[in-house]
């Protein structure tokens, strides 16, 4: 099975799958840090609606899974995705 990904500009409040950009973290949650105290980089956000439609799941609606990484241009970072 394949899923086509189409990139387009969206408003920050729009709850759609996205690479980078705005985070949907609640104001009560601090930006994620790595064990060294460095801010992580937001890689992507996937709404639970996306998982429900794509993988036929029944996750709570209107939530978002965010993937962060310890991205540094000079360091290998893929083993450190959180």
PDB file of N, CA, C and O in Angstrom:
ATOM      1  N   UNK A   1       0.844  -1.168   0.000  1.00  0.00           N
ATOM      2  CA  UNK A   1       0.000   0.000   0.000  1.00  0.00           C
ATOM      3  C   UNK A   1       0.891   1.233   0.000  1.00  0.00           C
ATOM      4  O   UNK A   1       1.907   1.281   0.673  1.00  0.00           O
ATOM      5  N   UNK A   2       0.522   2.230  -0.745  1.00  0.00           N
ATOM      6  CA  UNK A   2       1.243   3.498  -0.794  1.00  0.00           C
ATOM      7  C   UNK A   2       0.286   4.635  -0.482  1.00  0.00           C
ATOM      8  O   UNK A   2      -0.897   4.565  -0.793  1.00  0.00           O
ATOM      9  N   UNK A   3       0.826   5.682   0.116  1.00  0.00           N
ATOM     10  CA  UNK A   3       0.065   6.880   0.409  1.00  0.00           C
ATOM     11  C   UNK A   3       0.747   8.039  -0.298  1.00  0.00           C
ATOM     12  O   UNK A   3       1.954   8.216  -0.179  1.00  0.00           O
ATOM     13  N   UNK A   4       0.011   8.799  -1.055  1.00  0.00           N
ATOM     14  CA  UNK A   4       0.574   9.972  -1.712  1.00  0.00           C
ATOM     15  C   UNK A   4       0.646  11.116  -0.714  1.00  0.00           C
ATOM     16  O   UNK A   4      -0.294  11.382   0.029  1.00  0.00           O
ATOM     17  N   UNK A   5       1.792  11.787  -0.661  1.00  0.00           N
ATOM     18  CA  UNK A   5       1.971  12.940   0.214  1.00  0.00           C
ATOM     19  C   UNK A   5       2.060  14.174  -0.666  1.00  0.00           C
ATOM     20  O   UNK A   5       2.895  14.242  -1.570  1.00  0.00           O
ATOM     21  N   UNK A   6       1.181  15.138  -0.412  1.00  0.00           N
ATOM     22  CA  UNK A   6       1.161  16.385  -1.169  1.00  0.00           C
ATOM     23  C   UNK A   6       1.496  17.515  -0.205  1.00  0.00           C
ATOM     24  O   UNK A   6       0.837  17.667   0.826  1.00  0.00           O
ATOM     25  N   UNK A   7       2.528  18.295  -0.503  1.00  0.00           N
ATOM     26  CA  UNK A   7       2.933  19.391   0.359  1.00  0.00           C
ATOM     27  C   UNK A   7       2.222  20.670  -0.052  1.00  0.00           C
ATOM     28  O   UNK A   7       2.134  20.996  -1.226  1.00  0.00           O
ATOM     29  N   UNK A   8       1.694  21.387   0.936  1.00  0.00           N
ATOM     30  CA  UNK A   8       1.067  22.673   0.680  1.00  0.00           C
ATOM     31  C   UNK A   8       1.128  23.491   1.961  1.00  0.00           C
ATOM     32  O   UNK A   8       1.263  22.950   3.059  1.00  0.00           O
ATOM     33  N   UNK A   9       1.033  24.795   1.824  1.00  0.00           N
ATOM     34  CA  UNK A   9       1.033  25.678   2.981  1.00  0.00           C
ATOM     35  C   UNK A   9      -0.278  25.559   3.733  1.00  0.00           C
ATOM     36  O   UNK A   9      -1.340  25.429   3.124  1.00  0.00           O
ATOM     37  N   UNK A  10      -0.217  25.557   5.064  1.00  0.00           N
ATOM     38  CA  UNK A  10      -1.425  25.502   5.885  1.00  0.00           C
ATOM     39  C   UNK A  10      -1.288  26.487   7.040  1.00  0.00           C
ATOM     40  O   UNK A  10      -0.191  26.888   7.404  1.00  0.00           O
ATOM     41  N   UNK A  11      -2.411  26.853   7.602  1.00  0.00           N
ATOM     42  CA  UNK A  11      -2.418  27.706   8.785  1.00  0.00           C
ATOM     43  C   UNK A  11      -1.938  26.891   9.984  1.00  0.00           C
ATOM     44  O   UNK A  11      -2.132  25.672  10.036  1.00  0.00           O
ATOM     45  N   UNK A  12      -1.320  27.550  10.957  1.00  0.00           N
ATOM     46  CA  UNK A  12      -0.820  26.853  12.139  1.00  0.00           C
ATOM     47  C   UNK A  12      -1.895  26.065  12.862  1.00  0.00           C
ATOM     48  O   UNK A  12      -1.626  25.013  13.423  1.00  0.00           O
ATOM     49  N   UNK A  13      -3.119  26.569  12.875  1.00  0.00           N
ATOM     50  CA  UNK A  13      -4.194  25.902  13.602  1.00  0.00           C
ATOM     51  C   UNK A  13      -4.761  24.697  12.863  1.00  0.00           C
ATOM     52  O   UNK A  13      -5.534  23.937  13.417  1.00  0.00           O
ATOM     53  N   UNK A  14      -4.391  24.520  11.605  1.00  0.00           N
ATOM     54  CA  UNK A  14      -4.919  23.433  10.784  1.00  0.00           C
ATOM     55  C   UNK A  14      -4.357  22.096  11.266  1.00  0.00           C
ATOM     56  O   UNK A  14      -3.151  21.902  11.318  1.00  0.00           O
ATOM     57  N   UNK A  15      -5.239  21.159  11.595  1.00  0.00           N
ATOM     58  CA  UNK A  15      -4.847  19.862  12.127  1.00  0.00           C
ATOM     59  C   UNK A  15      -4.671  18.860  10.982  1.00  0.00           C
ATOM     60  O   UNK A  15      -5.503  17.989  10.771  1.00  0.00           O
ATOM     61  N   UNK A  16      -3.576  19.008  10.223  1.00  0.00           N
ATOM     62  CA  UNK A  16      -3.271  18.108   9.112  1.00  0.00           C
ATOM     63  C   UNK A  16      -1.846  17.598   9.267  1.00  0.00           C
ATOM     64  O   UNK A  16      -1.041  18.187   9.975  1.00  0.00           O
ATOM     65  N   UNK A  17      -1.529  16.486   8.606  1.00  0.00           N
ATOM     66  CA  UNK A  17      -0.170  15.963   8.638  1.00  0.00           C
ATOM     67  C   UNK A  17       0.790  17.019   8.105  1.00  0.00           C
ATOM     68  O   UNK A  17       0.487  17.696   7.129  1.00  0.00           O
ATOM     69  N   UNK A  18       1.940  17.162   8.761  1.00  0.00           N
ATOM     70  CA  UNK A  18       2.896  18.193   8.343  1.00  0.00           C
ATOM     71  C   UNK A  18       4.314  17.799   8.708  1.00  0.00           C
ATOM     72  O   UNK A  18       4.545  17.066   9.659  1.00  0.00           O
ATOM     73  N   UNK A  19       5.256  18.304   7.928  1.00  0.00           N
ATOM     74  CA  UNK A  19       6.679  18.168   8.224  1.00  0.00           C
ATOM     75  C   UNK A  19       7.141  19.481   8.834  1.00  0.00           C
ATOM     76  O   UNK A  19       6.952  20.540   8.243  1.00  0.00           O
ATOM     77  N   UNK A  20       7.756  19.402  10.009  1.00  0.00           N
ATOM     78  CA  UNK A  20       8.254  20.602  10.672  1.00  0.00           C
ATOM     79  C   UNK A  20       7.145  21.589  10.968  1.00  0.00           C
ATOM     80  O   UNK A  20       5.973  21.232  11.061  1.00  0.00           O
ATOM     81  N   UNK A  21       7.526  22.843  11.122  1.00  0.00           N
ATOM     82  CA  UNK A  21       6.540  23.889  11.337  1.00  0.00           C
ATOM     83  C   UNK A  21       6.044  23.982  12.758  1.00  0.00           C
ATOM     84  O   UNK A  21       6.763  23.716  13.707  1.00  0.00           O
ATOM     85  N   UNK A  22       4.783  24.293  12.893  1.00  0.00           N
ATOM     86  CA  UNK A  22       4.124  24.554  14.167  1.00  0.00           C
ATOM     87  C   UNK A  22       3.946  23.265  14.974  1.00  0.00           C
ATOM     88  O   UNK A  22       3.643  22.215  14.436  1.00  0.00           O
ATOM     89  N   UNK A  23       4.124  23.376  16.294  1.00  0.00           N
ATOM     90  CA  UNK A  23       3.891  22.247  17.181  1.00  0.00           C
ATOM     91  C   UNK A  23       2.537  22.409  17.867  1.00  0.00           C
ATOM     92  O   UNK A  23       2.136  23.512  18.202  1.00  0.00           O
ATOM     93  N   UNK A  24       1.863  21.317  18.094  1.00  0.00           N
ATOM     94  CA  UNK A  24       0.575  21.348  18.777  1.00  0.00           C
ATOM     95  C   UNK A  24       0.711  21.060  20.273  1.00  0.00           C
ATOM     96  O   UNK A  24      -0.245  20.664  20.922  1.00  0.00           O
ATOM     97  N   UNK A  25       1.905  21.240  20.816  1.00  0.00           N
ATOM     98  CA  UNK A  25       2.085  21.013  22.249  1.00  0.00           C
ATOM     99  C   UNK A  25       1.217  21.987  23.046  1.00  0.00           C
ATOM    100  O   UNK A  25       1.183  23.179  22.736  1.00  0.00           O
ATOM    101  N   UNK A  26       0.545  21.505  24.079  1.00  0.00           N
ATOM    102  CA  UNK A  26      -0.220  22.419  24.929  1.00  0.00           C
ATOM    103  C   UNK A  26       0.721  23.397  25.632  1.00  0.00           C
ATOM    104  O   UNK A  26       1.895  23.097  25.854  1.00  0.00           O
ATOM    105  N   UNK A  27       0.201  24.570  25.983  1.00  0.00           N
ATOM    106  CA  UNK A  27       1.024  25.579  26.656  1.00  0.00           C
ATOM    107  C   UNK A  27       1.603  25.068  27.964  1.00  0.00           C
ATOM    108  O   UNK A  27       2.649  25.529  28.411  1.00  0.00           O
ATOM    109  N   UNK A  28       0.955  24.095  28.582  1.00  0.00           N
ATOM    110  CA  UNK A  28       1.419  23.566  29.863  1.00  0.00           C
ATOM    111  C   UNK A  28       2.620  22.625  29.727  1.00  0.00           C
ATOM    112  O   UNK A  28       3.212  22.220  30.726  1.00  0.00           O
ATOM    113  N   UNK A  29       2.980  22.261  28.503  1.00  0.00           N
ATOM    114  CA  UNK A  29       4.105  21.350  28.276  1.00  0.00           C
ATOM    115  C   UNK A  29       5.268  22.122  27.674  1.00  0.00           C
ATOM    116  O   UNK A  29       5.118  22.803  26.659  1.00  0.00           O
ATOM    117  N   UNK A  30       6.430  22.008  28.306  1.00  0.00           N
ATOM    118  CA  UNK A  30       7.636  22.658  27.795  1.00  0.00           C
ATOM    119  C   UNK A  30       8.108  21.969  26.526  1.00  0.00           C
ATOM    120  O   UNK A  30       7.849  20.781  26.302  1.00  0.00           O
ATOM    121  N   UNK A  31       8.848  22.716  25.701  1.00  0.00           N
ATOM    122  CA  UNK A  31       9.420  22.145  24.483  1.00  0.00           C
ATOM    123  C   UNK A  31      10.351  21.006  24.884  1.00  0.00           C
ATOM    124  O   UNK A  31      11.137  21.143  25.818  1.00  0.00           O
ATOM    125  N   UNK A  32      10.289  19.860  24.203  1.00  0.00           N
ATOM    126  CA  UNK A  32      11.129  18.709  24.566  1.00  0.00           C
ATOM    127  C   UNK A  32      12.622  19.019  24.445  1.00  0.00           C
ATOM    128  O   UNK A  32      13.062  19.714  23.520  1.00  0.00           O
ATOM    129  N   UNK A  33      13.384  18.465  25.382  1.00  0.00           N
ATOM    130  CA  UNK A  33      14.838  18.625  25.412  1.00  0.00           C
ATOM    131  C   UNK A  33      15.486  17.249  25.364  1.00  0.00           C
ATOM    132  O   UNK A  33      14.910  16.254  25.804  1.00  0.00           O
ATOM    133  N   UNK A  34      16.718  17.208  24.872  1.00  0.00           N
ATOM    134  CA  UNK A  34      17.466  15.961  24.937  1.00  0.00           C
ATOM    135  C   UNK A  34      18.116  15.857  26.321  1.00  0.00           C
ATOM    136  O   UNK A  34      18.029  16.799  27.120  1.00  0.00           O
ATOM    137  N   UNK A  35      18.748  14.733  26.637  1.00  0.00           N
ATOM    138  CA  UNK A  35      19.365  14.586  27.962  1.00  0.00           C
ATOM    139  C   UNK A  35      20.429  15.649  28.270  1.00  0.00           C
ATOM    140  O   UNK A  35      20.720  15.906  29.434  1.00  0.00           O
ATOM    141  N   UNK A  36      20.994  16.280  27.226  1.00  0.00           N
ATOM    142  CA  UNK A  36      21.994  17.332  27.436  1.00  0.00           C
ATOM    143  C   UNK A  36      21.352  18.705  27.648  1.00  0.00           C
ATOM    144  O   UNK A  36      22.049  19.693  27.840  1.00  0.00           O
ATOM    145  N   UNK A  37      20.010  18.781  27.584  1.00  0.00           N
ATOM    146  CA  UNK A  37      19.315  20.044  27.784  1.00  0.00           C
ATOM    147  C   UNK A  37      19.136  20.863  26.522  1.00  0.00           C
ATOM    148  O   UNK A  37      18.665  21.996  26.578  1.00  0.00           O
ATOM    149  N   UNK A  38      19.498  20.313  25.351  1.00  0.00           N
ATOM    150  CA  UNK A  38      19.313  21.015  24.075  1.00  0.00           C
ATOM    151  C   UNK A  38      17.876  20.825  23.598  1.00  0.00           C
ATOM    152  O   UNK A  38      17.311  19.733  23.712  1.00  0.00           O
ATOM    153  N   UNK A  39      17.296  21.891  23.008  1.00  0.00           N
ATOM    154  CA  UNK A  39      15.948  21.770  22.438  1.00  0.00           C
ATOM    155  C   UNK A  39      15.969  20.805  21.262  1.00  0.00           C
ATOM    156  O   UNK A  39      16.890  20.831  20.442  1.00  0.00           O
ATOM    157  N   UNK A  40      14.945  19.966  21.186  1.00  0.00           N
ATOM    158  CA  UNK A  40      14.814  19.047  20.063  1.00  0.00           C
ATOM    159  C   UNK A  40      14.177  19.773  18.884  1.00  0.00           C
ATOM    160  O   UNK A  40      13.526  20.806  19.053  1.00  0.00           O
ATOM    161  N   UNK A  41      14.369  19.223  17.693  1.00  0.00           N
ATOM    162  CA  UNK A  41      13.787  19.770  16.468  1.00  0.00           C
ATOM    163  C   UNK A  41      12.549  18.970  16.102  1.00  0.00           C
ATOM    164  O   UNK A  41      12.584  17.735  16.065  1.00  0.00           O
ATOM    165  N   UNK A  42      11.461  19.674  15.835  1.00  0.00           N
ATOM    166  CA  UNK A  42      10.225  19.022  15.409  1.00  0.00           C
ATOM    167  C   UNK A  42      10.393  18.528  13.975  1.00  0.00           C
ATOM    168  O   UNK A  42      10.720  19.301  13.077  1.00  0.00           O
ATOM    169  N   UNK A  43      10.187  17.242  13.763  1.00  0.00           N
ATOM    170  CA  UNK A  43      10.327  16.651  12.434  1.00  0.00           C
ATOM    171  C   UNK A  43       8.979  16.611  11.725  1.00  0.00           C
ATOM    172  O   UNK A  43       8.840  17.059  10.596  1.00  0.00           O
ATOM    173  N   UNK A  44       7.965  16.057  12.396  1.00  0.00           N
ATOM    174  CA  UNK A  44       6.659  15.955  11.774  1.00  0.00           C
ATOM    175  C   UNK A  44       5.561  15.820  12.813  1.00  0.00           C
ATOM    176  O   UNK A  44       5.812  15.446  13.959  1.00  0.00           O
ATOM    177  N   UNK A  45       4.358  16.145  12.395  1.00  0.00           N
ATOM    178  CA  UNK A  45       3.151  15.981  13.209  1.00  0.00           C
ATOM    179  C   UNK A  45       2.131  15.207  12.379  1.00  0.00           C
ATOM    180  O   UNK A  45       1.905  15.545  11.222  1.00  0.00           O
ATOM    181  N   UNK A  46       1.563  14.179  12.986  1.00  0.00           N
ATOM    182  CA  UNK A  46       0.533  13.398  12.307  1.00  0.00           C
ATOM    183  C   UNK A  46      -0.707  13.356  13.193  1.00  0.00           C
ATOM    184  O   UNK A  46      -0.656  12.853  14.313  1.00  0.00           O
ATOM    185  N   UNK A  47      -1.828  13.882  12.718  1.00  0.00           N
ATOM    186  CA  UNK A  47      -3.065  13.842  13.505  1.00  0.00           C
ATOM    187  C   UNK A  47      -3.567  12.403  13.654  1.00  0.00           C
ATOM    188  O   UNK A  47      -3.373  11.568  12.766  1.00  0.00           O
ATOM    189  N   UNK A  48      -4.232  12.136  14.764  1.00  0.00           N
ATOM    190  CA  UNK A  48      -4.790  10.797  14.965  1.00  0.00           C
ATOM    191  C   UNK A  48      -5.814  10.466  13.881  1.00  0.00           C
ATOM    192  O   UNK A  48      -5.976   9.303  13.522  1.00  0.00           O
ATOM    193  N   UNK A  49      -6.473  11.479  13.322  1.00  0.00           N
ATOM    194  CA  UNK A  49      -7.414  11.243  12.214  1.00  0.00           C
ATOM    195  C   UNK A  49      -6.695  10.588  11.026  1.00  0.00           C
ATOM    196  O   UNK A  49      -7.252   9.732  10.346  1.00  0.00           O
ATOM    197  N   UNK A  50      -5.445  11.010  10.776  1.00  0.00           N
ATOM    198  CA  UNK A  50      -4.632  10.427   9.702  1.00  0.00           C
ATOM    199  C   UNK A  50      -4.414   8.937   9.957  1.00  0.00           C
ATOM    200  O   UNK A  50      -4.583   8.106   9.071  1.00  0.00           O
ATOM    201  N   UNK A  51      -4.031   8.575  11.202  1.00  0.00           N
ATOM    202  CA  UNK A  51      -3.820   7.161  11.548  1.00  0.00           C
ATOM    203  C   UNK A  51      -5.121   6.378  11.447  1.00  0.00           C
ATOM    204  O   UNK A  51      -5.127   5.244  10.963  1.00  0.00           O
ATOM    205  N   UNK A  52      -6.212   6.972  11.904  1.00  0.00           N
ATOM    206  CA  UNK A  52      -7.507   6.281  11.860  1.00  0.00           C
ATOM    207  C   UNK A  52      -7.913   5.959  10.423  1.00  0.00           C
ATOM    208  O   UNK A  52      -8.364   4.846  10.129  1.00  0.00           O
ATOM    209  N   UNK A  53      -7.740   6.924   9.514  1.00  0.00           N
ATOM    210  CA  UNK A  53      -8.118   6.707   8.112  1.00  0.00           C
ATOM    211  C   UNK A  53      -7.137   5.794   7.400  1.00  0.00           C
ATOM    212  O   UNK A  53      -7.531   4.899   6.654  1.00  0.00           O
ATOM    213  N   UNK A  54      -5.846   6.008   7.612  1.00  0.00           N
ATOM    214  CA  UNK A  54      -4.804   5.280   6.880  1.00  0.00           C
ATOM    215  C   UNK A  54      -4.624   3.851   7.365  1.00  0.00           C
ATOM    216  O   UNK A  54      -4.446   2.930   6.571  1.00  0.00           O
ATOM    217  N   UNK A  55      -4.655   3.662   8.680  1.00  0.00           N
ATOM    218  CA  UNK A  55      -4.374   2.344   9.256  1.00  0.00           C
ATOM    219  C   UNK A  55      -5.608   1.678   9.861  1.00  0.00           C
ATOM    220  O   UNK A  55      -5.490   0.656  10.522  1.00  0.00           O
ATOM    221  N   UNK A  56      -6.771   2.282   9.629  1.00  0.00           N
ATOM    222  CA  UNK A  56      -8.029   1.751  10.141  1.00  0.00           C
ATOM    223  C   UNK A  56      -7.967   1.529  11.656  1.00  0.00           C
ATOM    224  O   UNK A  56      -8.330   0.476  12.166  1.00  0.00           O
ATOM    225  N   UNK A  57      -7.477   2.551  12.377  1.00  0.00           N
ATOM    226  CA  UNK A  57      -7.407   2.517  13.834  1.00  0.00           C
ATOM    227  C   UNK A  57      -8.574   3.294  14.412  1.00  0.00           C
ATOM    228  O   UNK A  57      -9.332   3.934  13.690  1.00  0.00           O
ATOM    229  N   UNK A  58      -8.694   3.243  15.715  1.00  0.00           N
ATOM    230  CA  UNK A  58      -9.758   3.972  16.398  1.00  0.00           C
ATOM    231  C   UNK A  58      -9.149   4.804  17.534  1.00  0.00           C
ATOM    232  O   UNK A  58      -9.535   4.654  18.693  1.00  0.00           O
ATOM    233  N   UNK A  59      -8.195   5.659  17.201  1.00  0.00           N
ATOM    234  CA  UNK A  59      -7.559   6.527  18.197  1.00  0.00           C
ATOM    235  C   UNK A  59      -8.470   7.709  18.505  1.00  0.00           C
ATOM    236  O   UNK A  59      -9.321   8.082  17.691  1.00  0.00           O
ATOM    237  N   UNK A  60      -8.278   8.294  19.673  1.00  0.00           N
ATOM    238  CA  UNK A  60      -9.067   9.469  20.040  1.00  0.00           C
ATOM    239  C   UNK A  60      -8.865  10.558  18.994  1.00  0.00           C
ATOM    240  O   UNK A  60      -7.743  10.854  18.600  1.00  0.00           O
ATOM    241  N   UNK A  61      -9.952  11.160  18.546  1.00  0.00           N
ATOM    242  CA  UNK A  61      -9.882  12.159  17.477  1.00  0.00           C
ATOM    243  C   UNK A  61      -9.288  13.476  17.963  1.00  0.00           C
ATOM    244  O   UNK A  61      -9.306  13.776  19.154  1.00  0.00           O
ATOM    245  N   UNK A  62      -8.775  14.227  17.017  1.00  0.00           N
ATOM    246  CA  UNK A  62      -8.244  15.571  17.220  1.00  0.00           C
ATOM    247  C   UNK A  62      -7.060  15.632  18.172  1.00  0.00           C
ATOM    248  O   UNK A  62      -6.872  16.604  18.893  1.00  0.00           O
ATOM    249  N   UNK A  63      -6.253  14.556  18.181  1.00  0.00           N
ATOM    250  CA  UNK A  63      -4.974  14.576  18.874  1.00  0.00           C
ATOM    251  C   UNK A  63      -3.883  14.505  17.807  1.00  0.00           C
ATOM    252  O   UNK A  63      -4.156  14.198  16.648  1.00  0.00           O
ATOM    253  N   UNK A  64      -2.645  14.782  18.202  1.00  0.00           N
ATOM    254  CA  UNK A  64      -1.545  14.808  17.242  1.00  0.00           C
ATOM    255  C   UNK A  64      -0.344  14.069  17.819  1.00  0.00           C
ATOM    256  O   UNK A  64       0.008  14.256  18.981  1.00  0.00           O
ATOM    257  N   UNK A  65       0.271  13.221  17.005  1.00  0.00           N
ATOM    258  CA  UNK A  65       1.531  12.582  17.357  1.00  0.00           C
ATOM    259  C   UNK A  65       2.636  13.441  16.765  1.00  0.00           C
ATOM    260  O   UNK A  65       2.643  13.697  15.556  1.00  0.00           O
ATOM    261  N   UNK A  66       3.544  13.918  17.605  1.00  0.00           N
ATOM    262  CA  UNK A  66       4.659  14.744  17.142  1.00  0.00           C
ATOM    263  C   UNK A  66       5.953  13.970  17.295  1.00  0.00           C
ATOM    264  O   UNK A  66       6.179  13.315  18.313  1.00  0.00           O
ATOM    265  N   UNK A  67       6.810  14.039  16.284  1.00  0.00           N
ATOM    266  CA  UNK A  67       8.111  13.364  16.309  1.00  0.00           C
ATOM    267  C   UNK A  67       9.189  14.434  16.358  1.00  0.00           C
ATOM    268  O   UNK A  67       9.231  15.342  15.514  1.00  0.00           O
ATOM    269  N   UNK A  68      10.050  14.325  17.366  1.00  0.00           N
ATOM    270  CA  UNK A  68      11.150  15.264  17.563  1.00  0.00           C
ATOM    271  C   UNK A  68      12.473  14.530  17.427  1.00  0.00           C
ATOM    272  O   UNK A  68      12.550  13.330  17.633  1.00  0.00           O
ATOM    273  N   UNK A  69      13.527  15.251  17.098  1.00  0.00           N
ATOM    274  CA  UNK A  69      14.853  14.667  16.984  1.00  0.00           C
ATOM    275  C   UNK A  69      15.904  15.639  17.504  1.00  0.00           C
ATOM    276  O   UNK A  69      15.683  16.843  17.553  1.00  0.00           O
ATOM    277  N   UNK A  70      17.041  15.087  17.847  1.00  0.00           N
ATOM    278  CA  UNK A  70      18.189  15.896  18.249  1.00  0.00           C
ATOM    279  C   UNK A  70      18.984  16.191  16.985  1.00  0.00           C
ATOM    280  O   UNK A  70      20.019  15.606  16.721  1.00  0.00           O
ATOM    281  N   UNK A  71      18.473  17.097  16.184  1.00  0.00           N
ATOM    282  CA  UNK A  71      19.114  17.413  14.906  1.00  0.00           C
ATOM    283  C   UNK A  71      20.235  18.413  15.109  1.00  0.00           C
ATOM    284  O   UNK A  71      20.051  19.454  15.720  1.00  0.00           O
ATOM    285  N   UNK A  72      21.393  18.063  14.604  1.00  0.00           N
ATOM    286  CA  UNK A  72      22.518  18.990  14.536  1.00  0.00           C
ATOM    287  C   UNK A  72      23.219  18.721  13.209  1.00  0.00           C
ATOM    288  O   UNK A  72      23.502  17.568  12.885  1.00  0.00           O
ATOM    289  N   UNK A  73      23.468  19.758  12.471  1.00  0.00           N
ATOM    290  CA  UNK A  73      24.060  19.615  11.146  1.00  0.00           C
ATOM    291  C   UNK A  73      25.361  18.816  11.179  1.00  0.00           C
ATOM    292  O   UNK A  73      25.641  18.017  10.297  1.00  0.00           O
ATOM    293  N   UNK A  74      26.157  19.021  12.229  1.00  0.00           N
ATOM    294  CA  UNK A  74      27.485  18.405  12.286  1.00  0.00           C
ATOM    295  C   UNK A  74      27.489  17.015  12.937  1.00  0.00           C
ATOM    296  O   UNK A  74      28.508  16.343  12.937  1.00  0.00           O
ATOM    297  N   UNK A  75      26.365  16.555  13.507  1.00  0.00           N
ATOM    298  CA  UNK A  75      26.328  15.267  14.198  1.00  0.00           C
ATOM    299  C   UNK A  75      25.315  14.328  13.562  1.00  0.00           C
ATOM    300  O   UNK A  75      24.279  14.750  13.083  1.00  0.00           O
ATOM    301  N   UNK A  76      25.612  13.020  13.625  1.00  0.00           N
ATOM    302  CA  UNK A  76      24.635  12.009  13.225  1.00  0.00           C
ATOM    303  C   UNK A  76      23.552  11.980  14.294  1.00  0.00           C
ATOM    304  O   UNK A  76      23.844  11.946  15.480  1.00  0.00           O
ATOM    305  N   UNK A  77      22.303  12.013  13.894  1.00  0.00           N
ATOM    306  CA  UNK A  77      21.227  12.169  14.872  1.00  0.00           C
ATOM    307  C   UNK A  77      20.092  11.154  14.763  1.00  0.00           C
ATOM    308  O   UNK A  77      19.251  11.081  15.650  1.00  0.00           O
ATOM    309  N   UNK A  78      20.057  10.340  13.729  1.00  0.00           N
ATOM    310  CA  UNK A  78      18.890   9.484  13.497  1.00  0.00           C
ATOM    311  C   UNK A  78      18.672   8.438  14.590  1.00  0.00           C
ATOM    312  O   UNK A  78      17.560   7.991  14.805  1.00  0.00           O
ATOM    313  N   UNK A  79      19.730   8.079  15.314  1.00  0.00           N
ATOM    314  CA  UNK A  79      19.564   7.134  16.420  1.00  0.00           C
ATOM    315  C   UNK A  79      18.938   7.779  17.635  1.00  0.00           C
ATOM    316  O   UNK A  79      18.598   7.120  18.603  1.00  0.00           O
ATOM    317  N   UNK A  80      18.777   9.104  17.609  1.00  0.00           N
ATOM    318  CA  UNK A  80      18.309   9.832  18.774  1.00  0.00           C
ATOM    319  C   UNK A  80      16.903  10.390  18.621  1.00  0.00           C
ATOM    320  O   UNK A  80      16.519  11.305  19.331  1.00  0.00           O
ATOM    321  N   UNK A  81      16.110   9.836  17.705  1.00  0.00           N
ATOM    322  CA  UNK A  81      14.742  10.331  17.499  1.00  0.00           C
ATOM    323  C   UNK A  81      13.891   9.957  18.710  1.00  0.00           C
ATOM    324  O   UNK A  81      13.964   8.859  19.222  1.00  0.00           O
ATOM    325  N   UNK A  82      13.115  10.907  19.185  1.00  0.00           N
ATOM    326  CA  UNK A  82      12.256  10.724  20.361  1.00  0.00           C
ATOM    327  C   UNK A  82      10.800  10.788  19.949  1.00  0.00           C
ATOM    328  O   UNK A  82      10.423  11.702  19.252  1.00  0.00           O
TER     329      UNK A  82
END
